[in-house]
PDB file of C-alpha atoms in Angstrom:
ATOM      1  CA  MET A  19     -10.747 137.508 -66.954  1.00 62.00           C
ATOM      2  CA  GLU A  20     -12.773 139.618 -63.254  1.00 78.00           C
ATOM      3  CA  VAL A  21     -14.046 137.003 -60.734  1.00 87.00           C
ATOM      4  CA  ARG A  22     -16.529 139.242 -58.958  1.00 91.00           C
ATOM      5  CA  VAL A  23     -18.848 138.046 -55.906  1.00 94.00           C
ATOM      6  CA  VAL A  24     -21.526 140.004 -54.017  1.00 95.00           C
ATOM      7  CA  ASN A  25     -22.187 139.335 -50.278  1.00 96.00           C
ATOM      8  CA  ILE A  26     -26.225 137.647 -50.225  1.00 97.00           C
ATOM      9  CA  GLY A  27     -26.712 138.837 -46.610  1.00 96.00           C
ATOM     10  CA  PHE A  28     -24.545 137.466 -43.292  1.00 95.00           C
ATOM     11  CA  GLY A  29     -20.783 137.455 -44.812  1.00 94.00           C
ATOM     12  CA  ASN A  30     -22.135 134.991 -47.464  1.00 97.00           C
ATOM     13  CA  ALA A  31     -21.141 136.328 -50.749  1.00 96.00           C
ATOM     14  CA  ILE A  32     -21.306 133.743 -54.993  1.00 96.00           C
ATOM     15  CA  LEU A  33     -20.098 134.525 -57.874  1.00 95.00           C
ATOM     16  CA  THR A  34     -22.076 136.429 -60.103  1.00 94.00           C
ATOM     17  CA  GLY A  35     -21.018 134.956 -63.261  1.00 93.00           C
ATOM     18  CA  ARG A  36     -22.611 131.812 -61.773  1.00 95.00           C
ATOM     19  CA  VAL A  37     -25.937 133.425 -60.935  1.00 96.00           C
ATOM     20  CA  VAL A  38     -29.255 132.422 -63.209  1.00 97.00           C
ATOM     21  CA  ALA A  39     -31.090 133.910 -61.788  1.00 97.00           C
ATOM     22  CA  VAL A  40     -32.950 135.859 -59.038  1.00 97.00           C
ATOM     23  CA  VAL A  41     -36.461 135.251 -57.603  1.00 97.00           C
ATOM     24  CA  ASN A  42     -39.019 135.700 -55.105  1.00 97.00           C
ATOM     25  CA  PRO A  43     -39.644 132.785 -52.861  1.00 97.00           C
ATOM     26  CA  GLU A  44     -43.298 132.792 -52.426  1.00 96.00           C
ATOM     27  CA  SER A  45     -44.878 131.020 -55.354  1.00 96.00           C
ATOM     28  CA  ALA A  46     -44.715 127.170 -55.624  1.00 97.00           C
ATOM     29  CA  PRO A  47     -42.373 126.610 -58.266  1.00 97.00           C
ATOM     30  CA  VAL A  48     -40.157 127.939 -56.472  1.00 98.00           C
ATOM     31  CA  LYS A  49     -41.105 126.113 -53.536  1.00 98.00           C
ATOM     32  CA  ARG A  50     -40.668 123.105 -54.686  1.00 98.00           C
ATOM     33  CA  MET A  51     -37.494 123.768 -55.897  1.00 97.00           C
ATOM     34  CA  ILE A  52     -36.815 124.890 -52.867  1.00 98.00           C
ATOM     35  CA  GLN A  53     -37.654 121.354 -51.835  1.00 98.00           C
ATOM     36  CA  GLU A  54     -35.938 119.418 -54.779  1.00 98.00           C
ATOM     37  CA  ALA A  55     -32.535 121.249 -53.892  1.00 98.00           C
ATOM     38  CA  ARG A  56     -32.973 120.030 -50.073  1.00 98.00           C
ATOM     39  CA  GLU A  57     -33.587 116.675 -50.332  1.00 98.00           C
ATOM     40  CA  GLY A  58     -31.069 116.742 -53.521  1.00 97.00           C
ATOM     41  CA  ARG A  59     -28.331 118.586 -50.811  1.00 97.00           C
ATOM     42  CA  THR A  60     -27.715 121.843 -53.475  1.00 98.00           C
ATOM     43  CA  LEU A  61     -29.623 124.079 -51.112  1.00 98.00           C
ATOM     44  CA  ILE A  62     -27.321 126.568 -49.622  1.00 98.00           C
ATOM     45  CA  ASP A  63     -29.022 128.688 -46.429  1.00 98.00           C
ATOM     46  CA  ALA A  64     -27.845 131.984 -46.011  1.00 97.00           C
ATOM     47  CA  THR A  65     -30.625 133.292 -43.947  1.00 97.00           C
ATOM     48  CA  HIS A  66     -29.276 132.439 -40.926  1.00 96.00           C
ATOM     49  CA  GLY A  67     -32.372 131.808 -39.324  1.00 97.00           C
ATOM     50  CA  ARG A  68     -34.342 134.585 -41.093  1.00 97.00           C
ATOM     51  CA  ARG A  69     -37.028 134.583 -42.974  1.00 98.00           C
ATOM     52  CA  THR A  70     -36.558 133.602 -47.119  1.00 98.00           C
ATOM     53  CA  LYS A  71     -36.675 136.768 -49.237  1.00 98.00           C
ATOM     54  CA  ALA A  72     -34.862 135.735 -51.729  1.00 98.00           C
ATOM     55  CA  VAL A  73     -33.793 133.013 -53.695  1.00 98.00           C
ATOM     56  CA  VAL A  74     -31.019 133.195 -56.053  1.00 98.00           C
ATOM     57  CA  ILE A  75     -30.478 130.656 -58.573  1.00 98.00           C
ATOM     58  CA  CYS A  76     -26.819 129.195 -60.526  1.00 98.00           C
ATOM     59  CA  ASP A  77     -25.876 127.755 -63.602  1.00 97.00           C
ATOM     60  CA  SER A  78     -24.140 124.678 -61.006  1.00 96.00           C
ATOM     61  CA  GLY A  79     -27.956 123.011 -60.519  1.00 96.00           C
ATOM     62  CA  HIS A  80     -27.200 125.251 -56.250  1.00 98.00           C
ATOM     63  CA  ILE A  81     -29.801 127.233 -54.999  1.00 98.00           C
ATOM     64  CA  PHE A  82     -28.814 129.900 -51.858  1.00 98.00           C
ATOM     65  CA  LEU A  83     -31.539 131.375 -49.580  1.00 98.00           C
ATOM     66  CA  SER A  84     -31.171 134.789 -48.354  1.00 98.00           C
ATOM     67  CA  ALA A  85     -33.279 137.005 -45.693  1.00 98.00           C
ATOM     68  CA  LEU A  86     -31.712 139.946 -48.397  1.00 97.00           C
ATOM     69  CA  GLN A  87     -35.039 141.795 -50.455  1.00 97.00           C
ATOM     70  CA  THR A  88     -34.225 140.525 -54.032  1.00 97.00           C
ATOM     71  CA  GLU A  89     -34.905 144.213 -55.067  1.00 96.00           C
ATOM     72  CA  THR A  90     -31.142 144.634 -52.728  1.00 96.00           C
ATOM     73  CA  LEU A  91     -29.622 141.691 -54.363  1.00 96.00           C
ATOM     74  CA  LEU A  92     -30.100 142.530 -58.151  1.00 95.00           C
ATOM     75  CA  ASN A  93     -28.726 146.296 -57.167  1.00 95.00           C
ATOM     76  CA  ARG A  94     -25.498 144.576 -55.931  1.00 94.00           C
ATOM     77  CA  LEU A  95     -24.757 142.239 -58.623  1.00 93.00           C
ATOM     78  CA  THR A  96     -25.908 144.787 -61.339  1.00 91.00           C
ATOM     79  CA  ALA A  97     -23.723 147.109 -59.809  1.00 89.00           C
ATOM     80  CA  LYS A  98     -21.166 149.364 -61.910  1.00 80.00           C
ATOM     81  CA  ILE A  99     -17.676 148.398 -60.536  1.00 74.00           C
ATOM     82  CA  PRO A 100     -14.558 151.382 -61.748  1.00 72.00           C
ATOM     83  CA  PRO A 101     -11.844 149.273 -63.576  1.00 67.00           C
ATOM     84  CA  ARG A 102      -9.313 148.955 -61.644  1.00 65.00           C
ATOM     85  CA  SER A 103      -5.516 151.211 -61.949  1.00 60.00           C
ATOM     86  CA  ALA A 104      -2.785 149.572 -63.814  1.00 54.00           C
ATOM     87  CA  ALA A 105      -0.902 149.864 -60.103  1.00 57.00           C
ATOM     88  CA  GLU A 106      -3.424 148.022 -58.699  1.00 56.00           C
ATOM     89  CA  ASN A 107      -3.661 145.332 -60.968  1.00 55.00           C
ATOM     90  CA  ASP A 108       0.705 144.917 -60.746  1.00 52.00           C
ATOM     91  CA  GLY A 109       0.253 144.736 -56.767  1.00 50.00           C
TER      92      GLY A 109
END
């Protein structure tokens, strides 16, 4: 099984297989989820002090805040990676 990670900004990465949703942070339900995650200590702020533009929800219950646009993260998550050659798999 191939493990893929995607950069969510500033050198921070998440496992693509664990992502449940990427949502806009502006709605009231998402704001409540962020506050509950902050209180429950399952919030990971990867914005480096910048404005939150996307919220990544993982199957573990962790919530990641990103300064990247939601569309940018979705493009990165759905990008096709070319298969490795047999020589690369041996090394």
